[in-house]
JSON list of C-alpha atoms in Angstrom, two decimals:
[
{"chain": "A", "resi": 1, "resn": "MET", "atom": "CA", "xyz": [12.94, -13.71, 5.00]},
{"chain": "A", "resi": 2, "resn": "ARG", "atom": "CA", "xyz": [12.82, -15.05, 1.43]},
{"chain": "A", "resi": 3, "resn": "ASP", "atom": "CA", "xyz": [11.00, -18.11, 2.75]},
{"chain": "A", "resi": 4, "resn": "ASP", "atom": "CA", "xyz": [8.42, -15.86, 4.43]},
{"chain": "A", "resi": 5, "resn": "LEU", "atom": "CA", "xyz": [7.89, -13.89, 1.23]},
{"chain": "A", "resi": 6, "resn": "ALA", "atom": "CA", "xyz": [7.57, -17.04, -0.85]},
{"chain": "A", "resi": 7, "resn": "ASP", "atom": "CA", "xyz": [5.16, -18.62, 1.63]},
{"chain": "A", "resi": 8, "resn": "SER", "atom": "CA", "xyz": [2.96, -15.71, 2.61]},
{"chain": "A", "resi": 9, "resn": "GLY", "atom": "CA", "xyz": [4.06, -12.71, 0.56]},
{"chain": "A", "resi": 10, "resn": "CYS", "atom": "CA", "xyz": [5.00, -10.87, 3.77]},
{"chain": "A", "resi": 11, "resn": "SER", "atom": "CA", "xyz": [8.04, -10.54, 6.02]},
{"chain": "A", "resi": 12, "resn": "VAL", "atom": "CA", "xyz": [8.77, -8.22, 8.95]},
{"chain": "A", "resi": 13, "resn": "LEU", "atom": "CA", "xyz": [12.14, -7.07, 10.29]},
{"chain": "A", "resi": 14, "resn": "PRO", "atom": "CA", "xyz": [11.54, -5.78, 13.83]},
{"chain": "A", "resi": 15, "resn": "ASP", "atom": "CA", "xyz": [13.38, -2.62, 14.89]},
{"chain": "A", "resi": 16, "resn": "PHE", "atom": "CA", "xyz": [14.88, -2.02, 11.44]},
{"chain": "A", "resi": 17, "resn": "ILE", "atom": "CA", "xyz": [15.06, 1.74, 12.04]},
{"chain": "A", "resi": 18, "resn": "ALA", "atom": "CA", "xyz": [17.76, 2.60, 14.57]},
{"chain": "A", "resi": 19, "resn": "PRO", "atom": "CA", "xyz": [16.26, 3.71, 17.92]},
{"chain": "A", "resi": 20, "resn": "SER", "atom": "CA", "xyz": [18.24, 6.96, 17.66]},
{"chain": "A", "resi": 21, "resn": "LEU", "atom": "CA", "xyz": [16.28, 7.88, 14.51]},
{"chain": "A", "resi": 22, "resn": "LEU", "atom": "CA", "xyz": [12.79, 6.87, 15.61]},
{"chain": "A", "resi": 23, "resn": "GLY", "atom": "CA", "xyz": [11.99, 10.22, 17.22]},
{"chain": "A", "resi": 24, "resn": "ALA", "atom": "CA", "xyz": [13.07, 12.21, 14.16]},
{"chain": "A", "resi": 25, "resn": "LEU", "atom": "CA", "xyz": [11.22, 9.81, 11.85]},
{"chain": "A", "resi": 26, "resn": "ARG", "atom": "CA", "xyz": [7.99, 10.24, 13.79]},
{"chain": "A", "resi": 27, "resn": "GLU", "atom": "CA", "xyz": [8.34, 14.03, 14.00]},
{"chain": "A", "resi": 28, "resn": "GLU", "atom": "CA", "xyz": [9.09, 14.45, 10.29]},
{"chain": "A", "resi": 29, "resn": "CYS", "atom": "CA", "xyz": [6.11, 12.37, 9.23]},
{"chain": "A", "resi": 30, "resn": "ALA", "atom": "CA", "xyz": [3.82, 14.02, 11.78]},
{"chain": "A", "resi": 31, "resn": "LYS", "atom": "CA", "xyz": [4.89, 17.41, 10.38]},
{"chain": "A", "resi": 32, "resn": "VAL", "atom": "CA", "xyz": [3.60, 16.61, 6.89]},
{"chain": "A", "resi": 33, "resn": "ALA", "atom": "CA", "xyz": [0.58, 14.53, 8.01]},
{"chain": "A", "resi": 34, "resn": "PRO", "atom": "CA", "xyz": [-1.74, 17.60, 7.87]},
{"chain": "A", "resi": 35, "resn": "LEU", "atom": "CA", "xyz": [-1.01, 17.79, 4.12]},
{"chain": "A", "resi": 36, "resn": "ALA", "atom": "CA", "xyz": [-2.74, 14.45, 3.54]},
{"chain": "A", "resi": 37, "resn": "HIS", "atom": "CA", "xyz": [-5.61, 14.41, 1.09]},
{"chain": "A", "resi": 38, "resn": "TYR", "atom": "CA", "xyz": [-8.66, 13.32, 3.06]},
{"chain": "A", "resi": 39, "resn": "ASP", "atom": "CA", "xyz": [-12.03, 12.49, 1.57]},
{"chain": "A", "resi": 40, "resn": "VAL", "atom": "CA", "xyz": [-14.56, 9.81, 2.50]},
{"chain": "A", "resi": 41, "resn": "GLU", "atom": "CA", "xyz": [-15.28, 7.90, -0.70]},
{"chain": "A", "resi": 42, "resn": "THR", "atom": "CA", "xyz": [-17.14, 4.80, -1.75]},
{"chain": "A", "resi": 43, "resn": "VAL", "atom": "CA", "xyz": [-14.59, 2.33, -3.13]},
{"chain": "A", "resi": 44, "resn": "ASN", "atom": "CA", "xyz": [-14.11, -1.35, -3.87]},
{"chain": "A", "resi": 45, "resn": "ALA", "atom": "CA", "xyz": [-11.18, -3.68, -3.23]},
{"chain": "A", "resi": 46, "resn": "TYR", "atom": "CA", "xyz": [-9.79, -3.09, -6.73]},
{"chain": "A", "resi": 47, "resn": "ASN", "atom": "CA", "xyz": [-10.03, 0.70, -6.55]},
{"chain": "A", "resi": 48, "resn": "ILE", "atom": "CA", "xyz": [-11.76, 0.73, -9.92]},
{"chain": "A", "resi": 49, "resn": "ASP", "atom": "CA", "xyz": [-14.79, 2.86, -10.73]},
{"chain": "A", "resi": 50, "resn": "VAL", "atom": "CA", "xyz": [-17.67, 1.53, -8.62]},
{"chain": "A", "resi": 51, "resn": "ARG", "atom": "CA", "xyz": [-19.94, 2.15, -11.61]},
{"chain": "A", "resi": 52, "resn": "SER", "atom": "CA", "xyz": [-18.00, -0.33, -13.75]},
{"chain": "A", "resi": 53, "resn": "PRO", "atom": "CA", "xyz": [-20.26, -2.91, -15.42]},
{"chain": "A", "resi": 54, "resn": "LEU", "atom": "CA", "xyz": [-19.60, -6.15, -13.53]},
{"chain": "A", "resi": 55, "resn": "PRO", "atom": "CA", "xyz": [-21.53, -9.40, -12.98]},
{"chain": "A", "resi": 56, "resn": "ASP", "atom": "CA", "xyz": [-23.88, -9.39, -9.99]},
{"chain": "A", "resi": 57, "resn": "ASP", "atom": "CA", "xyz": [-21.66, -11.75, -7.95]},
{"chain": "A", "resi": 58, "resn": "HIS", "atom": "CA", "xyz": [-18.38, -9.97, -8.77]},
{"chain": "A", "resi": 59, "resn": "PRO", "atom": "CA", "xyz": [-16.43, -8.88, -5.63]},
{"chain": "A", "resi": 60, "resn": "GLY", "atom": "CA", "xyz": [-15.81, -5.52, -7.29]},
{"chain": "A", "resi": 61, "resn": "ARG", "atom": "CA", "xyz": [-19.51, -4.75, -6.73]},
{"chain": "A", "resi": 62, "resn": "ILE", "atom": "CA", "xyz": [-18.96, -4.87, -2.94]},
{"chain": "A", "resi": 63, "resn": "THR", "atom": "CA", "xyz": [-18.32, -1.30, -1.82]},
{"chain": "A", "resi": 64, "resn": "VAL", "atom": "CA", "xyz": [-17.14, 0.28, 1.43]},
{"chain": "A", "resi": 65, "resn": "LYS", "atom": "CA", "xyz": [-16.37, 3.76, 2.71]},
{"chain": "A", "resi": 66, "resn": "ARG", "atom": "CA", "xyz": [-12.68, 4.70, 2.66]},
{"chain": "A", "resi": 67, "resn": "GLY", "atom": "CA", "xyz": [-11.72, 7.57, 4.94]},
{"chain": "A", "resi": 68, "resn": "ASN", "atom": "CA", "xyz": [-7.99, 7.23, 5.35]},
{"chain": "A", "resi": 69, "resn": "ALA", "atom": "CA", "xyz": [-5.66, 9.81, 3.83]},
{"chain": "A", "resi": 70, "resn": "PHE", "atom": "CA", "xyz": [-2.38, 10.04, 1.95]},
{"chain": "A", "resi": 71, "resn": "VAL", "atom": "CA", "xyz": [0.47, 12.55, 1.77]},
{"chain": "A", "resi": 72, "resn": "ALA", "atom": "CA", "xyz": [1.97, 12.44, -1.73]},
{"chain": "A", "resi": 73, "resn": "ARG", "atom": "CA", "xyz": [5.67, 12.13, -2.42]},
{"chain": "A", "resi": 74, "resn": "ASP", "atom": "CA", "xyz": [5.97, 15.68, -3.75]},
{"chain": "A", "resi": 75, "resn": "ASP", "atom": "CA", "xyz": [4.79, 16.97, -0.35]},
{"chain": "A", "resi": 76, "resn": "ILE", "atom": "CA", "xyz": [7.51, 15.10, 1.55]},
{"chain": "A", "resi": 77, "resn": "PRO", "atom": "CA", "xyz": [10.77, 17.11, 1.74]},
{"chain": "A", "resi": 78, "resn": "ALA", "atom": "CA", "xyz": [13.77, 15.54, 0.01]},
{"chain": "A", "resi": 79, "resn": "ASP", "atom": "CA", "xyz": [15.88, 15.55, 3.17]},
{"chain": "A", "resi": 80, "resn": "PHE", "atom": "CA", "xyz": [13.37, 13.56, 5.26]},
{"chain": "A", "resi": 81, "resn": "ILE", "atom": "CA", "xyz": [14.51, 10.14, 6.43]},
{"chain": "A", "resi": 82, "resn": "VAL", "atom": "CA", "xyz": [11.88, 8.28, 4.38]},
{"chain": "A", "resi": 83, "resn": "GLN", "atom": "CA", "xyz": [12.85, 10.11, 1.17]},
{"chain": "A", "resi": 84, "resn": "ARG", "atom": "CA", "xyz": [16.52, 9.30, 1.65]},
{"chain": "A", "resi": 85, "resn": "LEU", "atom": "CA", "xyz": [15.71, 5.68, 2.46]},
{"chain": "A", "resi": 86, "resn": "TYR", "atom": "CA", "xyz": [13.42, 5.27, -0.56]},
{"chain": "A", "resi": 87, "resn": "SER", "atom": "CA", "xyz": [16.04, 6.59, -3.01]},
{"chain": "A", "resi": 88, "resn": "SER", "atom": "CA", "xyz": [19.04, 4.88, -1.43]},
{"chain": "A", "resi": 89, "resn": "PRO", "atom": "CA", "xyz": [20.74, 2.50, -3.91]},
{"chain": "A", "resi": 90, "resn": "LEU", "atom": "CA", "xyz": [21.96, 0.40, -0.98]},
{"chain": "A", "resi": 91, "resn": "PHE", "atom": "CA", "xyz": [18.44, 0.05, 0.41]},
{"chain": "A", "resi": 92, "resn": "GLN", "atom": "CA", "xyz": [17.02, -0.73, -3.03]},
{"chain": "A", "resi": 93, "resn": "HIS", "atom": "CA", "xyz": [19.64, -3.46, -3.46]},
{"chain": "A", "resi": 94, "resn": "PHE", "atom": "CA", "xyz": [18.64, -4.87, -0.07]},
{"chain": "A", "resi": 95, "resn": "VAL", "atom": "CA", "xyz": [14.94, -4.85, -1.02]},
{"chain": "A", "resi": 96, "resn": "ALA", "atom": "CA", "xyz": [15.67, -6.54, -4.36]},
{"chain": "A", "resi": 97, "resn": "SER", "atom": "CA", "xyz": [17.72, -9.20, -2.63]},
{"chain": "A", "resi": 98, "resn": "CYS", "atom": "CA", "xyz": [14.90, -9.88, -0.17]},
{"chain": "A", "resi": 99, "resn": "PHE", "atom": "CA", "xyz": [12.48, -10.43, -3.05]},
{"chain": "A", "resi": 100, "resn": "GLY", "atom": "CA", "xyz": [15.01, -12.54, -4.96]},
{"chain": "A", "resi": 101, "resn": "LEU", "atom": "CA", "xyz": [15.41, -9.99, -7.77]},
{"chain": "A", "resi": 102, "resn": "VAL", "atom": "CA", "xyz": [18.40, -8.45, -9.51]},
{"chain": "A", "resi": 103, "resn": "ARG", "atom": "CA", "xyz": [16.99, -4.99, -8.86]},
{"chain": "A", "resi": 104, "resn": "VAL", "atom": "CA", "xyz": [13.83, -3.06, -8.09]},
{"chain": "A", "resi": 105, "resn": "HIS", "atom": "CA", "xyz": [12.75, 0.27, -9.55]},
{"chain": "A", "resi": 106, "resn": "GLU", "atom": "CA", "xyz": [11.22, 3.30, -7.92]},
{"chain": "A", "resi": 107, "resn": "LEU", "atom": "CA", "xyz": [7.76, 3.88, -9.34]},
{"chain": "A", "resi": 108, "resn": "GLY", "atom": "CA", "xyz": [7.52, 6.28, -12.24]},
{"chain": "A", "resi": 109, "resn": "ASP", "atom": "CA", "xyz": [4.58, 7.81, -10.39]},
{"chain": "A", "resi": 110, "resn": "PRO", "atom": "CA", "xyz": [5.58, 11.18, -8.88]},
{"chain": "A", "resi": 111, "resn": "LEU", "atom": "CA", "xyz": [2.87, 10.98, -6.21]},
{"chain": "A", "resi": 112, "resn": "SER", "atom": "CA", "xyz": [2.52, 7.37, -5.08]},
{"chain": "A", "resi": 113, "resn": "GLY", "atom": "CA", "xyz": [6.07, 6.00, -5.28]},
{"chain": "A", "resi": 114, "resn": "LEU", "atom": "CA", "xyz": [6.55, 7.18, -1.71]},
{"chain": "A", "resi": 115, "resn": "CYS", "atom": "CA", "xyz": [3.70, 8.39, 0.44]},
{"chain": "A", "resi": 116, "resn": "LEU", "atom": "CA", "xyz": [2.53, 8.65, 4.03]},
{"chain": "A", "resi": 117, "resn": "ASN", "atom": "CA", "xyz": [-0.70, 6.90, 4.98]},
{"chain": "A", "resi": 118, "resn": "VAL", "atom": "CA", "xyz": [-2.65, 8.65, 7.75]},
{"chain": "A", "resi": 119, "resn": "VAL", "atom": "CA", "xyz": [-5.43, 6.70, 9.45]},
{"chain": "A", "resi": 120, "resn": "ALA", "atom": "CA", "xyz": [-7.31, 8.94, 11.88]},
{"chain": "A", "resi": 121, "resn": "PRO", "atom": "CA", "xyz": [-9.14, 7.65, 14.98]},
{"chain": "A", "resi": 122, "resn": "GLY", "atom": "CA", "xyz": [-12.36, 5.96, 13.99]},
{"chain": "A", "resi": 123, "resn": "MET", "atom": "CA", "xyz": [-11.09, 5.26, 10.48]},
{"chain": "A", "resi": 124, "resn": "GLY", "atom": "CA", "xyz": [-9.46, 2.26, 8.82]},
{"chain": "A", "resi": 125, "resn": "HIS", "atom": "CA", "xyz": [-7.98, 1.34, 5.46]},
{"chain": "A", "resi": 126, "resn": "PRO", "atom": "CA", "xyz": [-10.47, -1.08, 3.87]},
{"chain": "A", "resi": 127, "resn": "TRP", "atom": "CA", "xyz": [-9.64, -4.26, 1.96]},
{"chain": "A", "resi": 128, "resn": "HIS", "atom": "CA", "xyz": [-7.68, -3.57, -1.24]},
{"chain": "A", "resi": 129, "resn": "PHE", "atom": "CA", "xyz": [-4.93, -4.69, -3.61]},
{"chain": "A", "resi": 130, "resn": "ASP", "atom": "CA", "xyz": [-1.87, -2.62, -4.57]},
{"chain": "A", "resi": 131, "resn": "THR", "atom": "CA", "xyz": [-1.03, -1.47, -8.10]},
{"chain": "A", "resi": 132, "resn": "ASN", "atom": "CA", "xyz": [2.65, -2.41, -7.70]},
{"chain": "A", "resi": 133, "resn": "GLU", "atom": "CA", "xyz": [3.98, -5.85, -6.80]},
{"chain": "A", "resi": 134, "resn": "PHE", "atom": "CA", "xyz": [6.31, -4.85, -3.98]},
{"chain": "A", "resi": 135, "resn": "THR", "atom": "CA", "xyz": [5.66, -2.53, -1.09]},
{"chain": "A", "resi": 136, "resn": "VAL", "atom": "CA", "xyz": [7.89, -1.68, 1.85]},
{"chain": "A", "resi": 137, "resn": "THR", "atom": "CA", "xyz": [6.30, 0.01, 4.85]},
{"chain": "A", "resi": 138, "resn": "VAL", "atom": "CA", "xyz": [7.42, 1.49, 8.14]},
{"chain": "A", "resi": 139, "resn": "VAL", "atom": "CA", "xyz": [4.93, 2.49, 10.83]},
{"chain": "A", "resi": 140, "resn": "THR", "atom": "CA", "xyz": [6.14, 5.86, 12.10]},
{"chain": "A", "resi": 141, "resn": "GLN", "atom": "CA", "xyz": [3.41, 6.48, 14.69]},
{"chain": "A", "resi": 142, "resn": "GLU", "atom": "CA", "xyz": [1.23, 3.81, 16.27]},
{"chain": "A", "resi": 143, "resn": "PRO", "atom": "CA", "xyz": [-2.31, 4.53, 17.47]},
{"chain": "A", "resi": 144, "resn": "ASP", "atom": "CA", "xyz": [-3.63, 4.08, 20.99]},
{"chain": "A", "resi": 145, "resn": "GLY", "atom": "CA", "xyz": [-5.54, 1.02, 19.81]},
{"chain": "A", "resi": 146, "resn": "GLY", "atom": "CA", "xyz": [-6.67, -0.82, 16.71]},
{"chain": "A", "resi": 147, "resn": "GLY", "atom": "CA", "xyz": [-4.87, -0.18, 13.44]},
{"chain": "A", "resi": 148, "resn": "VAL", "atom": "CA", "xyz": [-3.96, -3.85, 12.99]},
{"chain": "A", "resi": 149, "resn": "PHE", "atom": "CA", "xyz": [-2.67, -4.96, 9.60]},
{"chain": "A", "resi": 150, "resn": "GLU", "atom": "CA", "xyz": [-4.64, -7.90, 8.16]},
{"chain": "A", "resi": 151, "resn": "TYR", "atom": "CA", "xyz": [-3.86, -9.72, 4.93]},
{"chain": "A", "resi": 152, "resn": "CYS", "atom": "CA", "xyz": [-4.78, -12.76, 2.85]},
{"chain": "A", "resi": 153, "resn": "PRO", "atom": "CA", "xyz": [-1.53, -14.30, 1.57]},
{"chain": "A", "resi": 154, "resn": "ASN", "atom": "CA", "xyz": [-1.42, -14.78, -2.20]},
{"chain": "A", "resi": 155, "resn": "ILE", "atom": "CA", "xyz": [-5.21, -14.83, -2.51]},
{"chain": "A", "resi": 156, "resn": "ARG", "atom": "CA", "xyz": [-4.74, -14.12, -6.22]},
{"chain": "A", "resi": 157, "resn": "SER", "atom": "CA", "xyz": [-1.88, -14.59, -8.68]},
{"chain": "A", "resi": 158, "resn": "ALA", "atom": "CA", "xyz": [-0.73, -12.94, -11.89]},
{"chain": "A", "resi": 159, "resn": "GLU", "atom": "CA", "xyz": [-2.65, -15.64, -13.74]},
{"chain": "A", "resi": 160, "resn": "ALA", "atom": "CA", "xyz": [-5.85, -15.89, -11.66]},
{"chain": "A", "resi": 161, "resn": "GLU", "atom": "CA", "xyz": [-8.06, -13.36, -9.85]},
{"chain": "A", "resi": 162, "resn": "ASN", "atom": "CA", "xyz": [-9.70, -16.02, -7.60]},
{"chain": "A", "resi": 163, "resn": "PHE", "atom": "CA", "xyz": [-12.86, -13.96, -7.26]},
{"chain": "A", "resi": 164, "resn": "ALA", "atom": "CA", "xyz": [-14.60, -16.58, -5.10]},
{"chain": "A", "resi": 165, "resn": "ASP", "atom": "CA", "xyz": [-12.12, -16.35, -2.21]},
{"chain": "A", "resi": 166, "resn": "VAL", "atom": "CA", "xyz": [-11.90, -12.57, -2.49]},
{"chain": "A", "resi": 167, "resn": "ARG", "atom": "CA", "xyz": [-15.67, -12.32, -2.27]},
{"chain": "A", "resi": 168, "resn": "SER", "atom": "CA", "xyz": [-15.64, -14.67, 0.73]},
{"chain": "A", "resi": 169, "resn": "VAL", "atom": "CA", "xyz": [-13.29, -12.37, 2.64]},
{"chain": "A", "resi": 170, "resn": "LEU", "atom": "CA", "xyz": [-15.16, -9.21, 1.67]},
{"chain": "A", "resi": 171, "resn": "THR", "atom": "CA", "xyz": [-18.46, -10.67, 2.88]},
{"chain": "A", "resi": 172, "resn": "GLY", "atom": "CA", "xyz": [-17.01, -11.79, 6.22]},
{"chain": "A", "resi": 173, "resn": "HIS", "atom": "CA", "xyz": [-16.95, -15.53, 5.46]},
{"chain": "A", "resi": 174, "resn": "GLY", "atom": "CA", "xyz": [-13.24, -15.95, 4.74]},
{"chain": "A", "resi": 175, "resn": "GLY", "atom": "CA", "xyz": [-11.73, -15.60, 8.20]},
{"chain": "A", "resi": 176, "resn": "HIS", "atom": "CA", "xyz": [-9.62, -18.71, 7.70]},
{"chain": "A", "resi": 177, "resn": "LEU", "atom": "CA", "xyz": [-7.80, -16.89, 4.87]},
{"chain": "A", "resi": 178, "resn": "VAL", "atom": "CA", "xyz": [-6.83, -13.86, 7.01]},
{"chain": "A", "resi": 179, "resn": "ARG", "atom": "CA", "xyz": [-3.60, -13.30, 8.97]},
{"chain": "A", "resi": 180, "resn": "ARG", "atom": "CA", "xyz": [-2.98, -10.44, 11.41]},
{"chain": "A", "resi": 181, "resn": "LEU", "atom": "CA", "xyz": [0.11, -8.37, 12.22]},
{"chain": "A", "resi": 182, "resn": "ALA", "atom": "CA", "xyz": [0.56, -5.80, 14.98]},
{"chain": "A", "resi": 183, "resn": "LEU", "atom": "CA", "xyz": [3.33, -3.64, 13.53]},
{"chain": "A", "resi": 184, "resn": "ARG", "atom": "CA", "xyz": [5.38, -1.33, 15.76]},
{"chain": "A", "resi": 185, "resn": "PRO", "atom": "CA", "xyz": [7.20, 1.92, 14.90]},
{"chain": "A", "resi": 186, "resn": "GLY", "atom": "CA", "xyz": [10.54, 1.14, 13.29]},
{"chain": "A", "resi": 187, "resn": "ASP", "atom": "CA", "xyz": [9.54, -2.32, 12.02]},
{"chain": "A", "resi": 188, "resn": "LEU", "atom": "CA", "xyz": [10.23, -2.84, 8.31]},
{"chain": "A", "resi": 189, "resn": "GLN", "atom": "CA", "xyz": [7.54, -4.75, 6.45]},
{"chain": "A", "resi": 190, "resn": "LEU", "atom": "CA", "xyz": [8.14, -6.20, 3.00]},
{"chain": "A", "resi": 191, "resn": "PHE", "atom": "CA", "xyz": [4.93, -7.16, 1.28]},
{"chain": "A", "resi": 192, "resn": "LYS", "atom": "CA", "xyz": [3.60, -8.42, -2.06]},
{"chain": "A", "resi": 193, "resn": "GLY", "atom": "CA", "xyz": [0.48, -6.31, -1.95]},
{"chain": "A", "resi": 194, "resn": "ARG", "atom": "CA", "xyz": [-0.61, -6.82, -5.53]},
{"chain": "A", "resi": 195, "resn": "TYR", "atom": "CA", "xyz": [-1.49, -10.45, -4.87]},
{"chain": "A", "resi": 196, "resn": "SER", "atom": "CA", "xyz": [-2.52, -10.34, -1.21]},
{"chain": "A", "resi": 197, "resn": "LEU", "atom": "CA", "xyz": [-5.78, -8.64, -0.25]},
{"chain": "A", "resi": 198, "resn": "HIS", "atom": "CA", "xyz": [-5.08, -6.46, 2.81]},
{"chain": "A", "resi": 199, "resn": "ARG", "atom": "CA", "xyz": [-6.45, -3.79, 5.13]},
{"chain": "A", "resi": 200, "resn": "VAL", "atom": "CA", "xyz": [-5.83, -1.83, 8.34]},
{"chain": "A", "resi": 201, "resn": "THR", "atom": "CA", "xyz": [-8.54, -2.24, 10.98]},
{"chain": "A", "resi": 202, "resn": "PRO", "atom": "CA", "xyz": [-10.16, 0.91, 12.45]},
{"chain": "A", "resi": 203, "resn": "VAL", "atom": "CA", "xyz": [-7.98, 3.01, 14.73]},
{"chain": "A", "resi": 204, "resn": "ARG", "atom": "CA", "xyz": [-9.14, 3.60, 18.31]},
{"chain": "A", "resi": 205, "resn": "GLY", "atom": "CA", "xyz": [-8.20, 6.31, 20.80]},
{"chain": "A", "resi": 206, "resn": "GLY", "atom": "CA", "xyz": [-6.98, 9.82, 20.15]},
{"chain": "A", "resi": 207, "resn": "ARG", "atom": "CA", "xyz": [-3.86, 9.25, 18.05]},
{"chain": "A", "resi": 208, "resn": "ALA", "atom": "CA", "xyz": [-3.65, 8.60, 14.31]},
{"chain": "A", "resi": 209, "resn": "ARG", "atom": "CA", "xyz": [-1.69, 5.76, 12.74]},
{"chain": "A", "resi": 210, "resn": "HIS", "atom": "CA", "xyz": [1.07, 6.98, 10.38]},
{"chain": "A", "resi": 211, "resn": "THR", "atom": "CA", "xyz": [2.78, 4.63, 7.93]},
{"chain": "A", "resi": 212, "resn": "ALA", "atom": "CA", "xyz": [5.43, 5.44, 5.34]},
{"chain": "A", "resi": 213, "resn": "ILE", "atom": "CA", "xyz": [4.81, 3.43, 2.17]},
{"chain": "A", "resi": 214, "resn": "LEU", "atom": "CA", "xyz": [7.80, 2.87, -0.14]},
{"chain": "A", "resi": 215, "resn": "ALA", "atom": "CA", "xyz": [6.64, 1.29, -3.40]},
{"chain": "A", "resi": 216, "resn": "TYR", "atom": "CA", "xyz": [8.91, -0.44, -5.89]},
{"chain": "A", "resi": 217, "resn": "SER", "atom": "CA", "xyz": [8.39, -2.49, -9.04]},
{"chain": "A", "resi": 218, "resn": "GLU", "atom": "CA", "xyz": [10.28, -5.13, -10.98]},
{"chain": "A", "resi": 219, "resn": "ARG", "atom": "CA", "xyz": [9.71, -3.00, -14.09]},
{"chain": "A", "resi": 220, "resn": "PRO", "atom": "CA", "xyz": [10.49, 0.71, -14.53]},
{"chain": "A", "resi": 221, "resn": "GLY", "atom": "CA", "xyz": [7.83, 3.28, -15.29]},
{"chain": "A", "resi": 222, "resn": "VAL", "atom": "CA", "xyz": [4.87, 2.03, -13.25]},
{"chain": "A", "resi": 223, "resn": "ILE", "atom": "CA", "xyz": [2.32, 4.85, -12.87]},
{"chain": "A", "resi": 224, "resn": "GLY", "atom": "CA", "xyz": [-1.06, 4.77, -11.14]},
{"chain": "A", "resi": 225, "resn": "SER", "atom": "CA", "xyz": [-4.27, 5.16, -13.10]},
{"chain": "A", "resi": 226, "resn": "VAL", "atom": "CA", "xyz": [-5.99, 8.53, -13.28]},
{"chain": "A", "resi": 227, "resn": "GLU", "atom": "CA", "xyz": [-9.00, 7.16, -11.36]},
{"chain": "A", "resi": 228, "resn": "ARG", "atom": "CA", "xyz": [-6.97, 5.67, -8.53]},
{"chain": "A", "resi": 229, "resn": "THR", "atom": "CA", "xyz": [-4.58, 8.61, -8.27]},
{"chain": "A", "resi": 230, "resn": "ARG", "atom": "CA", "xyz": [-7.47, 11.03, -7.94]},
{"chain": "A", "resi": 231, "resn": "GLN", "atom": "CA", "xyz": [-8.99, 8.80, -5.23]},
{"chain": "A", "resi": 232, "resn": "LEU", "atom": "CA", "xyz": [-5.80, 8.74, -3.18]},
{"chain": "A", "resi": 233, "resn": "PHE", "atom": "CA", "xyz": [-4.42, 12.24, -3.66]},
{"chain": "A", "resi": 234, "resn": "GLY", "atom": "CA", "xyz": [-7.29, 14.36, -4.92]},
{"chain": "A", "resi": 235, "resn": "ARG", "atom": "CA", "xyz": [-5.32, 15.38, -7.99]},
{"chain": "A", "resi": 236, "resn": "VAL", "atom": "CA", "xyz": [-3.49, 14.04, -11.02]},
{"chain": "A", "resi": 237, "resn": "LEU", "atom": "CA", "xyz": [-0.40, 15.28, -12.85]},
{"chain": "A", "resi": 238, "resn": "PRO", "atom": "CA", "xyz": [0.48, 15.35, -16.56]},
{"chain": "A", "resi": 239, "resn": "GLU", "atom": "CA", "xyz": [2.41, 12.09, -16.06]},
{"chain": "A", "resi": 240, "resn": "HIS", "atom": "CA", "xyz": [-0.80, 10.28, -15.10]},
{"chain": "A", "resi": 241, "resn": "LEU", "atom": "CA", "xyz": [-2.77, 11.69, -18.04]},
{"chain": "A", "resi": 242, "resn": "ALA", "atom": "CA", "xyz": [0.01, 10.80, -20.47]},
{"chain": "A", "resi": 243, "resn": "ALA", "atom": "CA", "xyz": [0.21, 7.22, -19.15]},
{"chain": "A", "resi": 244, "resn": "GLU", "atom": "CA", "xyz": [-3.54, 6.55, -19.18]},
{"chain": "A", "resi": 245, "resn": "GLY", "atom": "CA", "xyz": [-4.33, 3.62, -21.43]},
{"chain": "A", "resi": 246, "resn": "ARG", "atom": "CA", "xyz": [-0.70, 2.60, -21.82]},
{"chain": "A", "resi": 247, "resn": "ALA", "atom": "CA", "xyz": [0.49, 2.37, -18.23]},
{"chain": "A", "resi": 248, "resn": "VAL", "atom": "CA", "xyz": [3.12, -0.25, -17.40]},
{"chain": "A", "resi": 249, "resn": "ARG", "atom": "CA", "xyz": [1.65, -3.29, -15.63]},
{"chain": "A", "resi": 250, "resn": "VAL", "atom": "CA", "xyz": [3.12, -6.66, -14.79]},
{"chain": "A", "resi": 251, "resn": "ASP", "atom": "CA", "xyz": [-0.14, -8.53, -15.39]},
{"chain": "A", "resi": 252, "resn": "ALA", "atom": "CA", "xyz": [-3.69, -8.14, -16.66]},
{"chain": "A", "resi": 253, "resn": "LEU", "atom": "CA", "xyz": [-5.37, -8.17, -13.24]},
{"chain": "A", "resi": 254, "resn": "LEU", "atom": "CA", "xyz": [-7.90, -5.59, -12.15]},
{"chain": "A", "resi": 255, "resn": "ASP", "atom": "CA", "xyz": [-6.02, -2.64, -10.70]}
]
């Protein structure tokens, strides 16, 4: 697993969730899925303001429509399986060990530390980077078709944005940089999403794709920007306003 994470920034543990819990996991997440904030927006891979002044050839000038939706942590009941897993010291120790760290921290963000991603039929989750370094995901409901996870391992680093390769992928010329994963309900995915460009392909059929996203950081206090939080959840809290301009980050990359 550590070798996978070092090589590609991604590792998958099939059937991590016990079969006896899969039904309850799916039902709990499906129950709160209607609470997801849904809005079709024009975004870029960095989730920064699309009006930002950037050079003409900058990949941040390439925009797409994002129509997937998110249920925020404060809308997920505390007794749900994903909440208990996210806050479990034993699970956090396991995650830290997988990433070769002494410990990981829950995000200081009250909305995005844990959330449920809902991708409705006909929609996808376009190419993007994560704010936090480490993300753990569990698909709780798979679609009838599509919804494949695609990623570009370590396409950027904490020291280098590598805009040329990012632009190549965004313009459809970087296929050789892309890997694909068909994740199943109950599989645990560990992923370095801050440095690997990634997306979920459009969902086909009549059933949405649901994925629980458990986000951790090597440093405490990581909070999403006001702009990005409003994009994802349609609202911001006092914590986001207070952190604006002095938010904890592990690097100086675009968000």
